[in-house]
Tab-separated table of C-alpha atoms and ligand atoms in Angstrom:
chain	number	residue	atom	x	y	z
T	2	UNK	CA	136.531	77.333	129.685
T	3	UNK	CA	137.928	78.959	133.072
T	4	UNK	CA	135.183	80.567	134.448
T	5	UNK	CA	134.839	84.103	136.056
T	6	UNK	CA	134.860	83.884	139.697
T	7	UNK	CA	132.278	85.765	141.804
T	8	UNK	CA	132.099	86.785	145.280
T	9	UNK	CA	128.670	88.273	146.253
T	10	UNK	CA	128.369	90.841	149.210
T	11	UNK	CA	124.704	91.823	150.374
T	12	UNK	CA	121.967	88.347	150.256
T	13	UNK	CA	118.875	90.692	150.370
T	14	UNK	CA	116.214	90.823	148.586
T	15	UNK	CA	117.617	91.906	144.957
T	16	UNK	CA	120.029	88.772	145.229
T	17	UNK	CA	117.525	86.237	144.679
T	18	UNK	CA	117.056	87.793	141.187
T	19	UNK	CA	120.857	88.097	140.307
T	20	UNK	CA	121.247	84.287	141.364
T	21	UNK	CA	118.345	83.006	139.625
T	22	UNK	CA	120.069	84.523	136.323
T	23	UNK	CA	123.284	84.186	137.200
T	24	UNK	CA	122.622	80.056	137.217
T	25	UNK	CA	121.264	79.951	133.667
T	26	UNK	CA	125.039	81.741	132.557
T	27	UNK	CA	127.673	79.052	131.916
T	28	UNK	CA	130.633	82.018	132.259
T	29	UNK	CA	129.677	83.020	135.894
T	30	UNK	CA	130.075	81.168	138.697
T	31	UNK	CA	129.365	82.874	141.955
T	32	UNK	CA	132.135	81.090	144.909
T	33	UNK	CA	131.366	82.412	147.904
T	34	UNK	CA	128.813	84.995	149.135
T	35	UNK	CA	128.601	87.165	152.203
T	36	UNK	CA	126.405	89.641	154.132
T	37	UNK	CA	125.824	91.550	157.700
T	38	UNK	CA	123.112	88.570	158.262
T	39	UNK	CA	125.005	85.223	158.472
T	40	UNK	CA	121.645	83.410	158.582
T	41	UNK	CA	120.634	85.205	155.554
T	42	UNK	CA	123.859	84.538	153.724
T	43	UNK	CA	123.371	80.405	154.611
T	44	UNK	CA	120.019	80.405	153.599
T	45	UNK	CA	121.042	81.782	149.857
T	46	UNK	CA	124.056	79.530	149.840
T	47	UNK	CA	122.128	76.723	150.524
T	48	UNK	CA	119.149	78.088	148.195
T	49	UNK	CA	121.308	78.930	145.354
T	50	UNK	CA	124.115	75.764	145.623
T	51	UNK	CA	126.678	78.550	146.541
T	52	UNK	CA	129.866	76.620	147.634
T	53	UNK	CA	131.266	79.082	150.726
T	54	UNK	CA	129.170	81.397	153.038
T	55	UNK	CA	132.131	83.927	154.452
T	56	UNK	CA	132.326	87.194	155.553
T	57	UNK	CA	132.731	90.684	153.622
T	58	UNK	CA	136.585	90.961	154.373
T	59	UNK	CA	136.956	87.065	153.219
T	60	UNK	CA	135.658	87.921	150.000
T	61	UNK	CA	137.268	90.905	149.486
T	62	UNK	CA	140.693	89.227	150.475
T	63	UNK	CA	140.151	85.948	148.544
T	64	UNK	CA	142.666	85.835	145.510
T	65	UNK	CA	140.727	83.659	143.742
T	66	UNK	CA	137.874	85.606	143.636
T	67	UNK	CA	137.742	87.567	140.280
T	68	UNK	CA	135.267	90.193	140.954
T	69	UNK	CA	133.227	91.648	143.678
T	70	UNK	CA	129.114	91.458	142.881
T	71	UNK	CA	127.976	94.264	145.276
T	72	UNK	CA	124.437	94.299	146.446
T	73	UNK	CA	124.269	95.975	149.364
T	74	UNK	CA	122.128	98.690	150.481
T	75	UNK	CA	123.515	102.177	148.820
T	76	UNK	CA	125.041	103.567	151.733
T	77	UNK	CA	127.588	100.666	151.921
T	78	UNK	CA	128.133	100.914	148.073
T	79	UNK	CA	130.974	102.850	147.874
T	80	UNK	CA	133.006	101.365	150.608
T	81	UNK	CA	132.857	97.841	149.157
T	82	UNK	CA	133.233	98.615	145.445
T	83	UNK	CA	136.479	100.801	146.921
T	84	UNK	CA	137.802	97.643	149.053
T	85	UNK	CA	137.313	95.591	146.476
T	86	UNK	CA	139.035	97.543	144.023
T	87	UNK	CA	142.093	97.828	146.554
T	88	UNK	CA	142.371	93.707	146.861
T	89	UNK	CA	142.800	93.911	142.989
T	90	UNK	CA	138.929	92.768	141.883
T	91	UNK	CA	136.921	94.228	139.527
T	92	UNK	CA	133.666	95.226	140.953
T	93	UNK	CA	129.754	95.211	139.706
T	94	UNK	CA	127.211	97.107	142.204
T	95	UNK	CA	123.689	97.687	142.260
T	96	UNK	CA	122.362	101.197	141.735
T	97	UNK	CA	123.009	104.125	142.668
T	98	UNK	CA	126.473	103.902	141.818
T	99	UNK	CA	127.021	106.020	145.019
T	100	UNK	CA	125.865	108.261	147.259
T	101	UNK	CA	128.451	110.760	146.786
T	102	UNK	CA	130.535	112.016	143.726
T	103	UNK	CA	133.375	112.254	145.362
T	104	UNK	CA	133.284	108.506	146.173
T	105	UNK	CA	132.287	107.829	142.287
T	106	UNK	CA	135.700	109.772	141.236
T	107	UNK	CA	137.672	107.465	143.396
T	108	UNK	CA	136.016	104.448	142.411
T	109	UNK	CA	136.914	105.334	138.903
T	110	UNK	CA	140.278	106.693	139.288
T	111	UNK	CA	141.040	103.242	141.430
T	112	UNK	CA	140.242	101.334	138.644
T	113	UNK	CA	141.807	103.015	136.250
T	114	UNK	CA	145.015	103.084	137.896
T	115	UNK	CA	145.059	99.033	138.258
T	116	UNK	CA	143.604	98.088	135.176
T	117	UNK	CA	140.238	96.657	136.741
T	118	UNK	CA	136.763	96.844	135.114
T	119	UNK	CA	133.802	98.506	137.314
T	120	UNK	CA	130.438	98.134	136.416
T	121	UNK	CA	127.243	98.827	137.590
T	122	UNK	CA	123.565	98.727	137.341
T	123	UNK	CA	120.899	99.182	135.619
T	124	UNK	CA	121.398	96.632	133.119
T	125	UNK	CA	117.802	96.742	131.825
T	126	UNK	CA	119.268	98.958	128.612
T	127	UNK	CA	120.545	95.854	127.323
T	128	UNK	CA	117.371	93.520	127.610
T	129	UNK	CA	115.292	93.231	124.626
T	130	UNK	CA	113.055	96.246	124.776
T	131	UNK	CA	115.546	98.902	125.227
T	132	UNK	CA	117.496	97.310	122.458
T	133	UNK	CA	114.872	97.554	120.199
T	134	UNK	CA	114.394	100.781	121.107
T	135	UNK	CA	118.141	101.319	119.709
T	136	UNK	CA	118.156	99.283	116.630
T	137	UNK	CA	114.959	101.091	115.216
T	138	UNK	CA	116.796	104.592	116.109
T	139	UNK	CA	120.096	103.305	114.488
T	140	UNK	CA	117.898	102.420	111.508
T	141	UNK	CA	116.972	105.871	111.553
T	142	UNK	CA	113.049	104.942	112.121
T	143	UNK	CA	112.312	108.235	113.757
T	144	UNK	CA	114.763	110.261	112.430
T	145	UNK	CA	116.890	112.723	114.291
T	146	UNK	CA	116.241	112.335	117.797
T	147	UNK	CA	114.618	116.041	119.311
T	148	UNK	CA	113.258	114.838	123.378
T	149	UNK	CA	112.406	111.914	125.333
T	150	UNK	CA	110.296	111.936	128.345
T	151	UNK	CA	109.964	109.451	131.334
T	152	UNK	CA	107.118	108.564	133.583
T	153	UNK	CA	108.186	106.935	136.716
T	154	UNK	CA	105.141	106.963	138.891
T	155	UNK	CA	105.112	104.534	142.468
T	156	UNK	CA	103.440	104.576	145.677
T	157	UNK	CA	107.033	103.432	147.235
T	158	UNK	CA	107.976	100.273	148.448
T	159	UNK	CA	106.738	99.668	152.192
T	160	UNK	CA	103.907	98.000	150.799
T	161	UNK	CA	106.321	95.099	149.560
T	162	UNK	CA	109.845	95.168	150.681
T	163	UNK	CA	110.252	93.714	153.957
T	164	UNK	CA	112.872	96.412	155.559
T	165	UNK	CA	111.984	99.505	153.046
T	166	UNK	CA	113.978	101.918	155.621
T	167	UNK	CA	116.942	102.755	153.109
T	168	UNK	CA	114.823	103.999	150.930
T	169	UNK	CA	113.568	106.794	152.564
T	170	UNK	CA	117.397	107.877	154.098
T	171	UNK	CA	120.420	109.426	152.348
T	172	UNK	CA	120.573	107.332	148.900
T	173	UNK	CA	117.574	106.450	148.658
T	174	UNK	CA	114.127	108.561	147.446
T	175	UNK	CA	112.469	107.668	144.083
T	176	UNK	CA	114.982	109.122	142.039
T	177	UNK	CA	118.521	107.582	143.181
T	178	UNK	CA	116.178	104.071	143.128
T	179	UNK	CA	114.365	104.388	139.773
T	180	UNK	CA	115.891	107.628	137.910
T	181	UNK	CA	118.947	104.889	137.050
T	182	UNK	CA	116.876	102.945	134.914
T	183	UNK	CA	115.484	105.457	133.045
T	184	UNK	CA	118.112	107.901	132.806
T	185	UNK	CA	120.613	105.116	132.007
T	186	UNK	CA	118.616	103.911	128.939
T	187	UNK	CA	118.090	107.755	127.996
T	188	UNK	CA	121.994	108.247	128.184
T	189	UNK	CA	122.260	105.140	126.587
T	190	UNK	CA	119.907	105.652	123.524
T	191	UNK	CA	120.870	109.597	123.302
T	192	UNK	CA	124.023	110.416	124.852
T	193	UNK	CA	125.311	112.393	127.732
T	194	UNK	CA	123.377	114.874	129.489
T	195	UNK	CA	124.702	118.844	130.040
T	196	UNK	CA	122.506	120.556	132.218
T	197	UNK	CA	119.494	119.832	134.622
T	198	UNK	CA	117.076	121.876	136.617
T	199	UNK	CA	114.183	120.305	139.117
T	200	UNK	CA	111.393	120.275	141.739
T	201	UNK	CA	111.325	118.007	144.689
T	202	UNK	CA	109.326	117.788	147.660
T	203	UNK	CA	108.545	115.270	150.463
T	204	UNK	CA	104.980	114.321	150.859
T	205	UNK	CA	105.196	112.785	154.151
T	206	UNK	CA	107.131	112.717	157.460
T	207	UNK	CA	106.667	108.823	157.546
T	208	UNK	CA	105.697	106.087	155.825
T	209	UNK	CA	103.700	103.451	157.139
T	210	UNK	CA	104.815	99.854	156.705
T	211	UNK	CA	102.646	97.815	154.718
T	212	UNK	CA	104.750	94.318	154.337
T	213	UNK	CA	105.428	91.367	155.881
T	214	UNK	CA	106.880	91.012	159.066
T	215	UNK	CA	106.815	94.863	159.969
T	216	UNK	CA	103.223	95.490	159.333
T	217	UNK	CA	102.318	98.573	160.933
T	218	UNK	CA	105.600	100.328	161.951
T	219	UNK	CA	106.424	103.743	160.897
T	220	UNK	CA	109.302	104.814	159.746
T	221	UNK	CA	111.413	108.266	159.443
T	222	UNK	CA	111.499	110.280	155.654
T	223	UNK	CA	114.448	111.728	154.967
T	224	UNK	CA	114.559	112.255	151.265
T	225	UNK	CA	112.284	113.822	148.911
T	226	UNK	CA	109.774	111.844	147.391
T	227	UNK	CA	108.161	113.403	144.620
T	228	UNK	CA	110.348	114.422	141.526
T	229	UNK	CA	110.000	116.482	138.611
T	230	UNK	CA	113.448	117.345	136.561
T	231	UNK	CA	114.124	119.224	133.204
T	232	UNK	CA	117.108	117.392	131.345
T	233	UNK	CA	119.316	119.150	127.728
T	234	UNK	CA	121.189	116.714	126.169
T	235	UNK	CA	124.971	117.001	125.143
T	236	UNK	CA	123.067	116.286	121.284
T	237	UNK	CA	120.201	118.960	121.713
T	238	UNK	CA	117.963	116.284	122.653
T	239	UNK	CA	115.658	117.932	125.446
T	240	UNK	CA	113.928	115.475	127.956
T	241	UNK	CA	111.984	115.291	131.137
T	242	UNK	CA	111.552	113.048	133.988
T	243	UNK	CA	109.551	112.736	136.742
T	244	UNK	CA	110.302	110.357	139.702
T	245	UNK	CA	107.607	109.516	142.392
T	246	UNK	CA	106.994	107.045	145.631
T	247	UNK	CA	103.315	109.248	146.025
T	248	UNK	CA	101.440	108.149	143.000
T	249	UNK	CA	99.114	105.572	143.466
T	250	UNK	CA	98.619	104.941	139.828
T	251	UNK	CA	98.771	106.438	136.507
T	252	UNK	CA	97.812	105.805	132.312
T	253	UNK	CA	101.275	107.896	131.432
T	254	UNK	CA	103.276	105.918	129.323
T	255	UNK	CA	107.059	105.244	131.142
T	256	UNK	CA	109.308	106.160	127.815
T	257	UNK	CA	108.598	108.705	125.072
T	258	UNK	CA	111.042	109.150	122.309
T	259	UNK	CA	110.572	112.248	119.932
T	260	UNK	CA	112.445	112.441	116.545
T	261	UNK	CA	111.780	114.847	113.280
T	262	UNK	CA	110.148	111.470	111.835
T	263	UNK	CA	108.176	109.972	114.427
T	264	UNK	CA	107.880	108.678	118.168
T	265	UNK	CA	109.037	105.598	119.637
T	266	UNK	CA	106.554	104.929	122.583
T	267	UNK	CA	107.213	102.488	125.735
T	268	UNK	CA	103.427	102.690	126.521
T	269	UNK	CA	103.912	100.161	129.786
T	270	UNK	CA	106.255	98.010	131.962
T	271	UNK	CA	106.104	94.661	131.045
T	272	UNK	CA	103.240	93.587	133.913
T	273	UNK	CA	105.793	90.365	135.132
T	274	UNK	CA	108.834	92.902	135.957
T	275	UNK	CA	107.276	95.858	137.311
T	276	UNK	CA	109.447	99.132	136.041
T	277	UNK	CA	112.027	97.708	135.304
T	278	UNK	CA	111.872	97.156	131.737
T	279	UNK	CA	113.791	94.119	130.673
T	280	UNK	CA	111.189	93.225	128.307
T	281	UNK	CA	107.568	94.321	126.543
T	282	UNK	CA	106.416	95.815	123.362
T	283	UNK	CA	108.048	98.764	121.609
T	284	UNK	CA	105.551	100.744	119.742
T	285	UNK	CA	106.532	103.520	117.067
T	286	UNK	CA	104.390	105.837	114.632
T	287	UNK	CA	106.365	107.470	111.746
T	288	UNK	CA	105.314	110.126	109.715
T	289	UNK	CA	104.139	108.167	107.248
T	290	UNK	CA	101.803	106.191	109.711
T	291	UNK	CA	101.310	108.709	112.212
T	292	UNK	CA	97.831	110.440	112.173
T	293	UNK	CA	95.513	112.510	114.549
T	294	UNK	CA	92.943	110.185	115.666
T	295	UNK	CA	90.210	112.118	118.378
T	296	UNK	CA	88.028	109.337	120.110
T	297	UNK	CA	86.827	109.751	123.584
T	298	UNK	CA	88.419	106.800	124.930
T	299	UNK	CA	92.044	105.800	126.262
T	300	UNK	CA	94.463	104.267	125.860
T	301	UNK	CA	94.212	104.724	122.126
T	302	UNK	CA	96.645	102.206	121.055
T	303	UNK	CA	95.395	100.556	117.476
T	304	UNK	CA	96.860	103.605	115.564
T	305	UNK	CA	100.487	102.420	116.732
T	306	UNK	CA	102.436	99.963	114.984
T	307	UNK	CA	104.303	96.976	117.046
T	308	UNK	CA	108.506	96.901	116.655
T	309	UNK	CA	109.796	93.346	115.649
T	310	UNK	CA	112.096	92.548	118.624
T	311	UNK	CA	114.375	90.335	117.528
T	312	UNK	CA	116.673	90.644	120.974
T	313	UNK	CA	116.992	88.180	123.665
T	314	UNK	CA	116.876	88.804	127.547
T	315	UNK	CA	113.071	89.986	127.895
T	316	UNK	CA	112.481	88.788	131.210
T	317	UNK	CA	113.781	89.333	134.348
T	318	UNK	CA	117.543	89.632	133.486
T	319	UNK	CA	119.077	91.251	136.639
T	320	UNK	CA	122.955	90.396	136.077
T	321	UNK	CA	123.307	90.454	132.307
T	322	UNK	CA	125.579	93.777	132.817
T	323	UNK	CA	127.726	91.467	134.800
T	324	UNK	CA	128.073	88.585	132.367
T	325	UNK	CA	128.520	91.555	129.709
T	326	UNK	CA	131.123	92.813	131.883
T	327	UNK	CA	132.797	89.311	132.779
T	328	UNK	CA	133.307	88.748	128.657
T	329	UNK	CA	134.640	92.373	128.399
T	330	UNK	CA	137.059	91.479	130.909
T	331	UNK	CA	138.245	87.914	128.775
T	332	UNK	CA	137.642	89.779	125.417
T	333	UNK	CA	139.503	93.278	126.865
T	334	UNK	CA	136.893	95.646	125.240
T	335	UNK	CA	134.589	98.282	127.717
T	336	UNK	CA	131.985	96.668	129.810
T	337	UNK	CA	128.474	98.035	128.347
T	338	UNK	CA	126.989	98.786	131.826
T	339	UNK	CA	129.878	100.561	132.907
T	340	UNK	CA	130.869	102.841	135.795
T	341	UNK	CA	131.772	105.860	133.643
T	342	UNK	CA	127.645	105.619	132.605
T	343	UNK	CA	126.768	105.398	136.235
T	344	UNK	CA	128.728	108.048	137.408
T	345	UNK	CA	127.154	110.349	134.711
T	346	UNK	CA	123.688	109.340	135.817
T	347	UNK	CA	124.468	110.034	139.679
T	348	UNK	CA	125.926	113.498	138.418
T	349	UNK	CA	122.537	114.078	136.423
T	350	UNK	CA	120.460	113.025	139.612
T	351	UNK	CA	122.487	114.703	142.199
T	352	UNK	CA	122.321	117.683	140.288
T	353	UNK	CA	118.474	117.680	139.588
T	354	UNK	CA	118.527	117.508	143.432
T	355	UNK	CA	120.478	120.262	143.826
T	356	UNK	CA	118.598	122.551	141.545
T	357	UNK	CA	115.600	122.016	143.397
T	358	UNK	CA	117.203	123.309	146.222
T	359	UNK	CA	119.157	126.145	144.542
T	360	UNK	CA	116.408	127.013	141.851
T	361	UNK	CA	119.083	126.878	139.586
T	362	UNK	CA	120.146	125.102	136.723
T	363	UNK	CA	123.313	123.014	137.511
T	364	UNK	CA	125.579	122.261	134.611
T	365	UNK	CA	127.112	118.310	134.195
T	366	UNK	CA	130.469	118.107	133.906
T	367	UNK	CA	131.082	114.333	133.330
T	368	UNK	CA	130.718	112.699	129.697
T	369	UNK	CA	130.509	109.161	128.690
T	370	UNK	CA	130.313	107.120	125.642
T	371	UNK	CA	127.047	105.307	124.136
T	372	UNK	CA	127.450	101.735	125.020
T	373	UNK	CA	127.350	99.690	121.864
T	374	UNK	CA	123.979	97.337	120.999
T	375	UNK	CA	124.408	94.182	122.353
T	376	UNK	CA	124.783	91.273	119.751
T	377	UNK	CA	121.228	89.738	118.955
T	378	UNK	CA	123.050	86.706	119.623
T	379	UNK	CA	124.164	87.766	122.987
T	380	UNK	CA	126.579	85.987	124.722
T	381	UNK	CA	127.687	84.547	121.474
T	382	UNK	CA	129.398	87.083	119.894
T	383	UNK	CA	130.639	88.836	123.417
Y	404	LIG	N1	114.688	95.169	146.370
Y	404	LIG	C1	114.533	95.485	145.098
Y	404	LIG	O1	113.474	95.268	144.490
Y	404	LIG	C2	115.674	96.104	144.343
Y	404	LIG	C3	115.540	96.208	142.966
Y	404	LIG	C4	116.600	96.729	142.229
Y	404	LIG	C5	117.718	97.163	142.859
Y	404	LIG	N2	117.840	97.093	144.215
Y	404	LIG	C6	119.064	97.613	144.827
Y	404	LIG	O2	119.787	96.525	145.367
Y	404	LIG	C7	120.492	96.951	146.550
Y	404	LIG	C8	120.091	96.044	147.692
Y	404	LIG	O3	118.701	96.110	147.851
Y	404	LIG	P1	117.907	94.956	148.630
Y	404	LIG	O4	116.487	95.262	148.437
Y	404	LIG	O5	118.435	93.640	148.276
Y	404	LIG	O6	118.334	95.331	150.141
Y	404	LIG	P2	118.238	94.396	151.436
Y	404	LIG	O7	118.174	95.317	152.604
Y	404	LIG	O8	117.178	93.364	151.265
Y	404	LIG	O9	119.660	93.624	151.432
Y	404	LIG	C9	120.875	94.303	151.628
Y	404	LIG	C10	121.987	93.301	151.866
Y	404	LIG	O10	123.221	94.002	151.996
Y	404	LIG	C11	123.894	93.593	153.202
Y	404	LIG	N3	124.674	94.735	153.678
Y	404	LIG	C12	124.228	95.963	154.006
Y	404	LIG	N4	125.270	96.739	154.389
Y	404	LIG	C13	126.389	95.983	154.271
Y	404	LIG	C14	127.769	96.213	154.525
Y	404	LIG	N5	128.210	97.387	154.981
Y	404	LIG	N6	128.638	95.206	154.296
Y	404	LIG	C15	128.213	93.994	153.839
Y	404	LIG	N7	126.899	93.720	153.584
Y	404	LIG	C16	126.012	94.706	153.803
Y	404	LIG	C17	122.762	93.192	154.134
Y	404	LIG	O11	123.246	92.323	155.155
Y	404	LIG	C18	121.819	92.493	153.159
Y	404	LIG	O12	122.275	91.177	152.936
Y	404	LIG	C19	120.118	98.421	146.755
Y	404	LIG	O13	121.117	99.227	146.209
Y	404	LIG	C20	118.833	98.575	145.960
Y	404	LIG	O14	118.684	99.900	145.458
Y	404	LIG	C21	116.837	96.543	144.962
């Protein structure tokens, strides 16, 4: 089997998880990989068995690299998905998508125009929780779907990433860094989103590094940091969302799903993969089961039943919407994590940032398809 040919740009952090998964896939084989920090780019080559440590433009210009795995930090997004597109690769970037619509439109139009996939992430709709999720809503568990609500509370990330800066500047903020995974797997599960409103506010001026080897510097806030958004769904559906690096902790579950039958309930992130999802228990009451149980103590769980989850990919699983990708490419069919879905979702969170400036509502203008369930049996079946 030929495989598909990778070329990774950006060796931070995140890349250590895409290259531990990316090993355990026979299909992928990541060729060369490159970064601002040649050091840093050795150090994963050598880490990771990568054969050739090069530089962005090599990459980009290497013919016999199939597609572009874009990691970089979100400013730098657009610019290499866009080069990469132009040397004829199909690309697959970390979140956000971009930073700018504008760029997104390109991206897409690029793509289209040469017959090259883009993808993007999160991916963490197709790991086994999420997909559960699905399957007992195709089954019709809860019935028609009426709102979904998501709980995204975090005290940022200066008290574990080692150069937290780009998170607090243009791209950045809680909601461009985890809005994606939870308004991906609610325009996933539910469709496309119409209209938005929101609140946003910055807490503080600076943050105060926490993490290793910058302990102690401060460091400029340029985005807001504390989100609350209103979302109506293309379906009726009615959600909410609230996005935070200035909660220090919380008991709010991080998914609701509402339906005329019953409620599908993602009470907590799985504790080995922080919010991101990839795996952990689905629980669902239905009308049949559901009753009003008052007891003075929390959390109140007994009362719920437990979803078989019959899915695979329920650990950390970073890269899975590029191996989905890589077969859609071979097997000519859309790529499930696509850049159609990511667009929509930096629509939706551009415009919830907008409203809270304009104390309007802001309408979405871009649509995209559900992604289909991924095959139990995932990658067989591809
Ligand atoms: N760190 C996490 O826990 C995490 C989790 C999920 C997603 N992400 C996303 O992954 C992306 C990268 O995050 P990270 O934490 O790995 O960042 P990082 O700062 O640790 O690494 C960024 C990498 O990109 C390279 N880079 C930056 N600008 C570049 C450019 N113009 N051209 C070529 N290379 C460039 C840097 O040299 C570095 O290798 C971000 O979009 C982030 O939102 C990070």
């Amino acid at each position: 089997m030929e495989k598909f040919r990778i070329g990774l740009i950006g060796c931070g952090v995140i890349s250590d998880k895409y290259l531990t998964t990316c090993q355990a896939f026979d299909f992928i084989d990541i060729v060369a990989c490159a970064s601002l920090n040649i050091e840093e780019s050795k150090q994963k080559a050598e880490i990771y068995n990568i054969p050739r440590v090069c530089t962005p433009d090599e990459i980009i210009n290497d013919p016999s690299i199939d597609c572009v795995l874009n990691l970089t930090i979100p400013a730098a997004h657009a610019q290499i998905s866009i080069a990469a597109l132009n040397a004829g690769k199909h690309v697959y970037s970390e979140k956000p998508f971009v930073t700018d619509l504008a760029d997104g439109e390109e991206i897409l139009a690029l793509a289209k125009a040469k017959g090259l996939y883009v993808g993007n992430a999160p991916d963490t709709f197709l790991g086994g929780r999420l997909q559960t999720c699905k399957k007992l809503m195709d089954q019709g568990v809860i019935g028609l779907p009426t709102g979904v609500m998501a709980f995204v509370p975090t005290r940022g990330v200066e008290r574990h990433h080692p150069n937290p800066d780009f998170y607090y500047q243009n791209g950045g903020g809680p909601l461009l860094d985890l809005g994606p995974y939870y308004l991906t797997a609610m325009v996933a599960l539910l469709g496309p989103i119409t209209r938005v409103c929101g609140l946003a506010k910055k807490t503080l001026d600076e943050r105060l590094i926490e993490s290793q080897p910058r302990a102690g510097e401060k460091i400029p806030v340029n985005v807001d940091t504390h989100i609350n958004a209103l979302l109506e769904f293309e379906s009726g559906v009615q959600g909410s969302l609230m996005a935070s690096f200035d909660v220090w902790d919380s008991q709010t579950p991080r998914m609701e799903i509402y339906g005329e039958n019953g409620t599908i309930c993602i009470n907590d992130p799985d504790p080995t993969d922080g919010f991101n999802i990839f795996g952990g228990q689905v629980l669902y009451k239905t009308r049949e089961t559901a009753r009003w149980v008052y007891r003075p103590r929390t959390p109140n769980l007994e009362f719920w039943s437990v979803a078989e989850n019959t899915h695979g990919f329920n650990q950390e699983a970073r890269g899975l919407g590029l191996l989905d990708l890589a077969y859609a490419v071979k097997n000519q069919r859309p790529a499930r994590a696509n850049g159609e879905l990511a667009q929509h979702v930096c629509e939706v969170m551009f415009g919830i940032l907008e409203s809270a400036k304009t104390r309007q509502f802001v309408e979405i203008k871009s649509r995209c398809e559900l992604p289909e369930a991924l095959p139990e049996n995932f990658p067989n079946g591809a």
